[in-house]
Tab-separated table of C-alpha atoms and ligand atoms in Angstrom:
chain	number	residue	atom	x	y	z
A	1	UNK	CA	-0.332	0.057	-0.121
A	2	UNK	CA	1.392	3.451	-1.033
A	3	UNK	CA	1.469	5.928	1.680
A	4	UNK	CA	-0.358	9.094	1.948
A	5	UNK	CA	2.056	12.337	2.917
A	6	UNK	CA	0.446	14.569	5.245
A	7	UNK	CA	2.787	17.664	6.045
A	8	UNK	CA	2.143	19.561	9.038
A	9	UNK	CA	1.495	16.410	10.812
A	10	UNK	CA	2.487	17.892	14.151
A	11	UNK	CA	0.357	20.682	13.709
A	12	UNK	CA	-3.392	21.028	14.599
A	13	UNK	CA	-5.020	19.992	11.674
A	14	UNK	CA	-2.409	17.993	10.216
A	15	UNK	CA	-2.806	15.846	13.528
A	16	UNK	CA	-6.188	15.162	13.241
A	17	UNK	CA	-6.232	14.529	9.462
A	18	UNK	CA	-3.257	11.964	10.008
A	19	UNK	CA	-5.176	10.270	12.894
A	20	UNK	CA	-8.070	9.675	10.597
A	21	UNK	CA	-6.285	8.043	7.892
A	22	UNK	CA	-4.505	5.959	10.373
A	23	UNK	CA	-7.517	5.006	12.269
A	24	UNK	CA	-8.766	3.686	8.719
A	25	UNK	CA	-5.654	1.478	8.480
A	26	UNK	CA	-3.975	3.785	5.578
A	27	UNK	CA	-0.071	4.036	5.893
A	28	UNK	CA	0.791	7.662	6.709
A	29	UNK	CA	3.947	9.554	6.412
A	30	UNK	CA	3.904	12.425	8.375
A	31	UNK	CA	6.460	15.400	7.677
A	32	UNK	CA	6.960	18.634	9.842
A	33	UNK	CA	10.081	21.006	10.744
A	34	UNK	CA	8.544	21.139	14.306
A	35	UNK	CA	9.144	24.999	14.247
A	36	UNK	CA	8.713	26.909	17.289
A	37	UNK	CA	6.016	29.380	16.286
A	38	UNK	CA	4.147	27.814	19.360
A	39	UNK	CA	4.838	25.346	22.335
A	40	UNK	CA	6.888	22.688	20.790
A	41	UNK	CA	5.717	20.407	23.738
A	42	UNK	CA	2.505	20.385	22.211
A	43	UNK	CA	3.484	19.446	18.774
A	44	UNK	CA	5.580	16.744	20.479
A	45	UNK	CA	2.508	15.611	22.320
A	46	UNK	CA	0.697	15.321	19.141
A	47	UNK	CA	3.360	13.155	17.600
A	48	UNK	CA	3.809	11.003	20.468
A	49	UNK	CA	0.179	10.081	19.966
A	50	UNK	CA	0.588	9.588	16.102
A	51	UNK	CA	3.829	7.478	16.868
A	52	UNK	CA	1.548	4.814	18.529
A	53	UNK	CA	0.134	3.667	15.154
A	54	UNK	CA	2.088	1.185	13.688
A	55	UNK	CA	1.285	2.535	10.245
A	56	UNK	CA	2.829	5.928	10.823
A	57	UNK	CA	6.042	7.245	9.774
A	58	UNK	CA	7.368	10.488	10.736
A	59	UNK	CA	10.083	12.560	8.731
A	60	UNK	CA	11.351	15.639	10.497
A	61	UNK	CA	12.107	18.009	7.282
A	62	UNK	CA	11.690	21.501	6.285
A	63	UNK	CA	9.769	21.763	3.117
A	64	UNK	CA	11.776	25.290	2.236
A	65	UNK	CA	14.735	23.215	2.047
A	66	UNK	CA	14.606	22.337	-1.668
A	67	UNK	CA	16.908	19.192	-1.515
A	68	UNK	CA	15.326	17.554	1.548
A	69	UNK	CA	11.879	17.972	-0.016
A	70	UNK	CA	13.080	16.470	-3.384
A	71	UNK	CA	14.909	13.493	-1.518
A	72	UNK	CA	11.486	12.729	-0.023
A	73	UNK	CA	9.585	12.470	-3.037
A	74	UNK	CA	12.537	10.370	-4.704
A	75	UNK	CA	12.536	7.828	-2.155
A	76	UNK	CA	8.870	7.221	-1.675
A	77	UNK	CA	5.622	7.371	-3.932
A	78	UNK	CA	2.594	9.331	-2.705
A	79	UNK	CA	-0.756	8.920	-4.541
A	80	UNK	CA	-2.029	11.753	-2.341
A	81	UNK	CA	-0.363	14.632	-0.732
A	82	UNK	CA	-2.625	16.669	1.787
A	83	UNK	CA	-0.254	19.610	2.533
A	84	UNK	CA	-0.933	21.403	5.660
A	85	UNK	CA	2.247	22.513	6.794
A	86	UNK	CA	2.544	26.352	6.635
A	87	UNK	CA	3.632	29.538	8.525
A	88	UNK	CA	0.125	30.221	9.850
A	89	UNK	CA	-1.160	33.426	11.755
A	90	UNK	CA	-2.337	36.681	10.557
A	91	UNK	CA	-1.000	39.163	13.025
A	92	UNK	CA	2.550	37.341	13.141
A	93	UNK	CA	2.912	37.887	9.354
A	94	UNK	CA	2.772	41.544	9.861
A	95	UNK	CA	5.816	41.231	11.886
A	96	UNK	CA	7.791	38.159	10.585
A	97	UNK	CA	7.186	38.347	6.633
A	98	UNK	CA	10.096	36.221	5.581
A	99	UNK	CA	8.874	33.327	7.665
A	100	UNK	CA	5.920	33.417	5.345
A	101	UNK	CA	7.690	33.550	2.028
A	102	UNK	CA	9.869	30.714	3.101
A	103	UNK	CA	7.496	28.198	4.410
A	104	UNK	CA	4.433	29.153	2.448
A	105	UNK	CA	5.859	30.446	-1.015
A	106	UNK	CA	9.271	28.044	-1.380
A	107	UNK	CA	8.027	25.396	0.601
A	108	UNK	CA	4.827	25.379	-1.586
A	109	UNK	CA	6.838	25.541	-4.564
A	110	UNK	CA	8.829	22.472	-3.460
A	111	UNK	CA	5.625	20.358	-2.818
A	112	UNK	CA	4.389	21.339	-6.156
A	113	UNK	CA	7.721	20.211	-7.886
A	114	UNK	CA	8.038	17.057	-6.104
A	115	UNK	CA	4.246	15.914	-6.782
A	116	UNK	CA	4.661	16.851	-10.433
A	117	UNK	CA	8.181	14.909	-10.789
A	118	UNK	CA	6.754	11.908	-8.588
A	119	UNK	CA	3.755	11.497	-10.371
A	120	UNK	CA	1.445	12.170	-7.627
A	121	UNK	CA	-2.231	11.593	-8.067
A	122	UNK	CA	-3.515	14.369	-6.184
A	123	UNK	CA	-2.167	17.431	-4.206
A	124	UNK	CA	-4.692	18.709	-1.526
A	125	UNK	CA	-3.392	21.758	0.152
A	126	UNK	CA	-4.521	24.117	2.749
A	127	UNK	CA	-5.657	27.682	1.831
A	128	UNK	CA	-7.797	30.159	4.082
A	129	UNK	CA	-10.936	32.198	4.464
A	130	UNK	CA	-8.022	35.029	4.638
A	131	UNK	CA	-7.794	35.140	0.981
A	132	UNK	CA	-11.187	36.876	1.123
A	133	UNK	CA	-9.995	40.128	2.534
A	134	UNK	CA	-12.760	42.348	3.639
A	135	UNK	CA	-14.988	41.566	1.104
A	136	UNK	CA	-18.595	42.867	1.871
A	137	UNK	CA	-20.604	40.531	-0.137
A	138	UNK	CA	-21.396	37.604	2.093
A	139	UNK	CA	-21.511	34.432	2.064
A	140	UNK	CA	-17.972	34.149	0.599
A	141	UNK	CA	-17.852	31.970	-2.659
A	142	UNK	CA	-14.953	30.356	-4.458
A	143	UNK	CA	-16.062	32.350	-7.565
A	144	UNK	CA	-15.597	35.816	-6.008
A	145	UNK	CA	-12.941	37.782	-7.117
A	146	UNK	CA	-10.334	38.026	-4.462
A	147	UNK	CA	-7.294	40.143	-5.146
A	148	UNK	CA	-7.282	42.419	-2.119
A	149	UNK	CA	-5.542	40.530	0.806
A	150	UNK	CA	-5.188	42.363	4.054
A	151	UNK	CA	-2.209	40.589	5.593
A	152	UNK	CA	0.823	38.950	4.194
A	153	UNK	CA	-0.286	35.347	5.416
A	154	UNK	CA	-3.411	35.955	3.187
A	155	UNK	CA	-1.289	37.126	0.279
A	156	UNK	CA	0.676	33.862	0.542
A	157	UNK	CA	-2.074	31.772	0.793
A	158	UNK	CA	-3.609	33.392	-2.464
A	159	UNK	CA	-0.211	32.788	-4.073
A	160	UNK	CA	-0.748	29.259	-3.356
A	161	UNK	CA	-3.810	29.052	-5.396
A	162	UNK	CA	-2.230	30.602	-8.252
A	163	UNK	CA	0.726	28.391	-8.114
A	164	UNK	CA	-1.434	25.447	-8.095
A	165	UNK	CA	-3.521	26.468	-10.827
A	166	UNK	CA	-0.349	27.033	-13.013
A	167	UNK	CA	0.926	23.626	-12.296
A	168	UNK	CA	-2.522	22.127	-12.954
A	169	UNK	CA	-2.872	24.097	-16.413
A	170	UNK	CA	0.661	23.483	-17.590
A	171	UNK	CA	1.727	19.882	-16.130
A	172	UNK	CA	-1.949	18.420	-15.511
A	173	UNK	CA	-1.259	18.034	-11.883
A	174	UNK	CA	-4.246	17.432	-10.085
A	175	UNK	CA	-4.862	20.194	-7.294
A	176	UNK	CA	-7.539	21.185	-4.990
A	177	UNK	CA	-7.132	24.040	-2.604
A	178	UNK	CA	-9.393	23.996	0.627
A	179	UNK	CA	-10.166	27.462	2.067
A	180	UNK	CA	-10.655	26.837	5.751
A	181	UNK	CA	-12.521	28.962	8.072
A	182	UNK	CA	-11.190	29.557	11.723
A	183	UNK	CA	-10.703	25.858	12.525
A	184	UNK	CA	-11.122	24.917	16.384
A	185	UNK	CA	-11.207	21.982	18.589
A	186	UNK	CA	-9.303	19.654	20.875
A	187	UNK	CA	-5.254	19.935	20.427
A	188	UNK	CA	-5.915	23.581	19.296
A	189	UNK	CA	-3.158	25.970	18.449
A	190	UNK	CA	-2.190	28.414	21.387
A	191	UNK	CA	-2.167	31.241	19.315
A	192	UNK	CA	-5.866	31.260	18.592
A	193	UNK	CA	-8.336	33.596	20.248
A	194	UNK	CA	-10.413	30.633	21.754
A	195	UNK	CA	-7.350	29.113	23.322
A	196	UNK	CA	-5.960	32.272	24.575
A	197	UNK	CA	-9.348	33.391	26.000
A	198	UNK	CA	-9.698	29.943	27.868
A	199	UNK	CA	-6.271	30.213	29.496
A	200	UNK	CA	-6.834	33.732	30.505
A	201	UNK	CA	-10.211	33.078	31.932
A	202	UNK	CA	-9.128	29.952	34.066
A	203	UNK	CA	-5.898	32.294	35.178
A	204	UNK	CA	-8.383	35.034	36.355
A	205	UNK	CA	-6.678	37.482	33.768
A	206	UNK	CA	-8.307	39.967	31.195
A	207	UNK	CA	-8.758	38.738	27.606
A	208	UNK	CA	-8.364	41.118	24.820
A	209	UNK	CA	-11.230	41.528	22.835
A	210	UNK	CA	-10.530	43.296	19.277
A	211	UNK	CA	-12.904	45.199	17.457
A	212	UNK	CA	-15.255	45.750	20.597
A	213	UNK	CA	-16.014	41.892	20.102
A	214	UNK	CA	-18.123	42.847	16.997
A	215	UNK	CA	-16.258	40.668	14.409
A	216	UNK	CA	-17.918	37.625	13.341
A	217	UNK	CA	-16.222	34.441	12.384
A	218	UNK	CA	-17.546	31.068	10.851
A	219	UNK	CA	-15.944	28.846	13.454
A	220	UNK	CA	-15.585	25.523	12.111
A	221	UNK	CA	-15.016	22.323	14.292
A	222	UNK	CA	-12.024	20.093	13.579
A	223	UNK	CA	-14.046	16.851	12.829
A	224	UNK	CA	-15.956	18.988	10.148
A	225	UNK	CA	-12.669	19.694	8.692
A	226	UNK	CA	-11.311	16.220	8.791
A	227	UNK	CA	-14.358	14.788	7.016
A	228	UNK	CA	-13.993	17.462	4.252
A	229	UNK	CA	-10.674	16.759	3.774
A	230	UNK	CA	-11.028	12.980	3.791
A	231	UNK	CA	-13.934	13.316	1.185
A	232	UNK	CA	-12.353	15.758	-1.095
A	233	UNK	CA	-9.018	13.747	-0.866
A	234	UNK	CA	-10.699	11.051	-2.487
A	235	UNK	CA	-12.452	13.212	-5.097
A	236	UNK	CA	-10.151	13.503	-7.876
A	237	UNK	CA	-10.250	16.893	-10.179
A	238	UNK	CA	-10.866	15.815	-13.491
A	239	UNK	CA	-9.685	18.211	-16.490
A	240	UNK	CA	-12.277	19.283	-18.730
A	241	UNK	CA	-11.911	17.614	-22.404
A	242	UNK	CA	-11.119	21.122	-23.727
A	243	UNK	CA	-8.178	21.618	-21.674
A	244	UNK	CA	-5.134	22.079	-23.311
A	245	UNK	CA	-1.731	23.312	-21.823
A	246	UNK	CA	-0.806	25.053	-24.940
A	247	UNK	CA	-3.734	27.455	-24.808
A	248	UNK	CA	-4.752	30.001	-22.379
A	249	UNK	CA	-6.892	28.706	-19.549
A	250	UNK	CA	-10.333	30.952	-19.845
A	251	UNK	CA	-11.071	30.361	-16.228
A	252	UNK	CA	-10.506	27.425	-13.514
A	253	UNK	CA	-12.781	25.017	-15.179
A	254	UNK	CA	-10.486	23.280	-17.964
A	255	UNK	CA	-7.545	22.598	-15.831
A	256	UNK	CA	-7.670	19.653	-13.295
A	257	UNK	CA	-7.840	22.484	-10.522
A	258	UNK	CA	-10.474	22.785	-7.888
A	259	UNK	CA	-11.108	25.118	-4.996
A	260	UNK	CA	-13.452	24.845	-2.106
A	261	UNK	CA	-14.701	26.745	1.041
A	262	UNK	CA	-14.626	24.489	4.350
A	263	UNK	CA	-16.602	26.559	6.625
A	264	UNK	CA	-19.692	26.359	9.018
A	265	UNK	CA	-21.947	28.519	6.843
A	266	UNK	CA	-23.046	30.195	10.515
A	267	UNK	CA	-20.764	33.111	11.449
A	268	UNK	CA	-20.732	33.796	15.037
A	269	UNK	CA	-19.880	37.002	16.845
A	270	UNK	CA	-16.775	37.055	18.895
A	271	UNK	CA	-19.155	38.102	22.052
A	272	UNK	CA	-21.106	35.018	21.512
A	273	UNK	CA	-18.271	33.058	21.337
A	274	UNK	CA	-16.931	34.221	24.758
A	275	UNK	CA	-20.617	33.920	26.445
A	276	UNK	CA	-20.305	30.053	25.049
A	277	UNK	CA	-16.838	29.739	26.482
A	278	UNK	CA	-17.868	31.342	30.032
A	279	UNK	CA	-20.886	28.911	30.174
A	280	UNK	CA	-18.484	26.062	29.533
A	281	UNK	CA	-15.878	27.216	31.963
A	282	UNK	CA	-18.402	28.396	34.572
A	283	UNK	CA	-16.444	31.438	35.103
A	284	UNK	CA	-16.856	34.980	33.809
A	285	UNK	CA	-14.154	36.709	31.575
A	286	UNK	CA	-12.385	40.158	32.345
A	287	UNK	CA	-12.618	41.724	29.106
A	288	UNK	CA	-10.388	44.617	27.856
A	289	UNK	CA	-12.198	46.033	24.713
A	290	UNK	CA	-9.722	47.104	22.019
A	291	UNK	CA	-9.967	48.342	18.346
A	292	UNK	CA	-9.604	46.257	15.284
A	293	UNK	CA	-6.274	45.249	14.360
A	294	UNK	CA	-4.275	45.727	11.028
A	295	UNK	CA	-4.822	42.365	9.156
A	296	UNK	CA	-8.025	41.543	10.751
A	297	UNK	CA	-11.239	41.537	8.834
A	298	UNK	CA	-14.728	42.060	10.157
A	299	UNK	CA	-16.556	38.905	9.226
A	300	UNK	CA	-15.903	35.451	7.600
A	301	UNK	CA	-18.585	33.622	6.150
A	302	UNK	CA	-18.438	30.458	3.989
A	303	UNK	CA	-20.622	29.449	1.019
A	304	UNK	CA	-20.188	25.655	1.159
A	305	UNK	CA	-22.808	24.743	-1.794
A	306	UNK	CA	-19.842	23.692	-4.038
A	307	UNK	CA	-18.367	21.416	-1.599
A	308	UNK	CA	-21.840	19.916	-0.710
A	309	UNK	CA	-22.502	19.324	-4.444
A	310	UNK	CA	-18.946	17.629	-4.853
A	311	UNK	CA	-19.020	15.373	-2.014
A	312	UNK	CA	-22.368	15.620	-0.272
A	313	UNK	CA	-21.074	17.002	2.792
A	314	UNK	CA	-21.380	20.362	4.887
A	315	UNK	CA	-19.747	21.183	8.174
A	316	UNK	CA	-22.396	21.399	10.696
A	317	UNK	CA	-21.179	21.325	14.158
A	318	UNK	CA	-22.766	23.845	16.602
A	319	UNK	CA	-20.465	26.226	18.326
A	320	UNK	CA	-21.745	25.389	21.826
A	321	UNK	CA	-21.025	21.513	21.049
A	322	UNK	CA	-17.603	22.463	19.574
A	323	UNK	CA	-16.121	24.760	22.427
A	324	UNK	CA	-17.528	21.971	25.097
A	325	UNK	CA	-15.201	19.487	23.510
A	326	UNK	CA	-12.343	22.008	23.186
A	327	UNK	CA	-12.952	22.724	26.885
A	328	UNK	CA	-13.126	19.361	27.869
A	329	UNK	CA	-9.677	18.499	26.352
A	330	UNK	CA	-8.112	21.538	27.626
A	331	UNK	CA	-9.057	20.788	31.112
A	332	UNK	CA	-7.727	17.143	30.452
A	333	UNK	CA	-4.446	18.189	28.738
A	334	UNK	CA	-3.262	20.823	30.959
A	335	UNK	CA	-4.783	19.405	34.291
A	336	UNK	CA	-6.687	22.634	35.156
B	401	NAD	P1	-0.098	24.679	12.700
B	401	NAD	O1	0.741	25.664	13.053
B	401	NAD	O2	-0.749	24.096	13.974
B	401	NAD	O3	0.295	23.568	11.958
B	401	NAD	C1	1.448	23.990	10.683
B	401	NAD	C2	2.385	22.863	11.098
B	401	NAD	O4	3.450	22.905	9.790
B	401	NAD	C3	3.153	23.007	12.208
B	401	NAD	O5	3.469	21.898	13.070
B	401	NAD	C4	4.690	23.513	11.718
B	401	NAD	O6	5.696	23.193	12.593
B	401	NAD	C5	4.615	23.002	10.435
B	401	NAD	N1	5.583	23.752	9.418
B	401	NAD	C6	5.593	25.047	9.260
B	401	NAD	N2	6.405	25.287	8.296
B	401	NAD	C7	7.038	24.354	7.709
B	401	NAD	C8	8.189	23.778	6.860
B	401	NAD	N3	8.667	25.024	6.278
B	401	NAD	N4	8.453	22.606	6.796
B	401	NAD	C9	7.950	21.505	7.325
B	401	NAD	N5	7.101	21.804	8.396
B	401	NAD	C10	6.586	23.295	8.582
B	401	NAD	O7	-1.547	25.228	11.980
B	401	NAD	P2	-2.805	24.653	11.593
B	401	NAD	O8	-3.872	25.278	12.490
B	401	NAD	O9	-2.923	23.212	11.782
B	401	NAD	O10	-2.845	24.939	10.040
B	401	NAD	C11	-2.629	23.746	9.244
B	401	NAD	C12	-3.051	24.678	7.526
B	401	NAD	O11	-4.076	25.065	7.484
B	401	NAD	C13	-2.142	25.854	7.280
B	401	NAD	O12	-1.805	25.794	5.969
B	401	NAD	C14	-2.982	26.931	7.760
B	401	NAD	O13	-2.360	28.029	7.065
B	401	NAD	C15	-4.033	26.555	7.262
B	401	NAD	N6	-5.312	27.086	7.916
B	401	NAD	C16	-5.565	26.910	9.274
B	401	NAD	C17	-6.650	27.555	9.844
B	401	NAD	C18	-7.075	27.463	11.315
B	401	NAD	O14	-8.053	28.077	11.718
B	401	NAD	N7	-6.409	26.670	11.947
B	401	NAD	C19	-7.419	28.303	9.116
B	401	NAD	C20	-7.387	28.475	7.723
B	401	NAD	C21	-6.151	27.806	7.053
């Protein structure tokens, strides 16, 4: 059996995706550079869990390292590559731009090259709702014109989509981009608002509420993301009979290139998220109200009709249920 490559396997989403494939008995090679963007102990704890599976192999490598990445593809054949490694975070990208071009642009190009030369059948990669910028038209669809990113993180994610389109059009590489909308759940990222709020509330410290709590996010529970990834991974983009790499592509419909939103289709105000969290923790938050930050957007809201049409699935976990599961994990993992 040929393995699936999951990049970013020590990360939040990569860990869950790898586990899902492992639970189904598939071989998984997980790759990560274990960077210190956040607590390395959390990444190690996720990896330790994955290492319990006999069908898991871990490769520590940096995708920005061209030789290391091409060696990986020379030594193994991967029918499916699920590329989740990236430098994440909107605000951090304003202070650390080079970390983003390194991992998200150079790293992504190395993945594309590896897939092309090794004859990978399908490259699935993480894009982000941030590519929509401050688009006023809601809900956001993958057919909207999104050329106005408001953070460098978003710009690198949009560049991934452009690079993927080029490889699909010129080389026939089957690529699918998934625009994830604010994912949350157990084994969460410590830089995300829900995690920061939980830690602060339990410690009796104030929480920073940006945009006076008025912003809305389409919070999407991790199990829904994993289900979407799993289904889309098995849904190969087919080229249109008119696709011809020697002719200009009039849109995105001819090359074997697809894009989908994966979001809950139900935006929640930040103040509502805080209420739900307070209920789950049985403790009130001390709120420090602050203005909107550069790079932030007032709202995210996913249209998922294309996803539903392609793979008969819509994310559906209500915020109350998802936050409760996150809090249960948090208390158990940190013993608080
Ligand atoms: P994460 O930071 O937890 O995981 C990313 C992993 O990639 C980390 O373990 C990191 O060490 C690894 N990595 C980074 N650069 C690397 C490199 N050059 N080589 C090898 N490994 C590298 O983030 P996450 O929340 O799991 O996000 C996974 C993907 O989904 C990312 O592409 C992210 O941009 C995207 N995304 C996430 C969200 C969300 O809400 N979590 C929303 C939209 C998009």
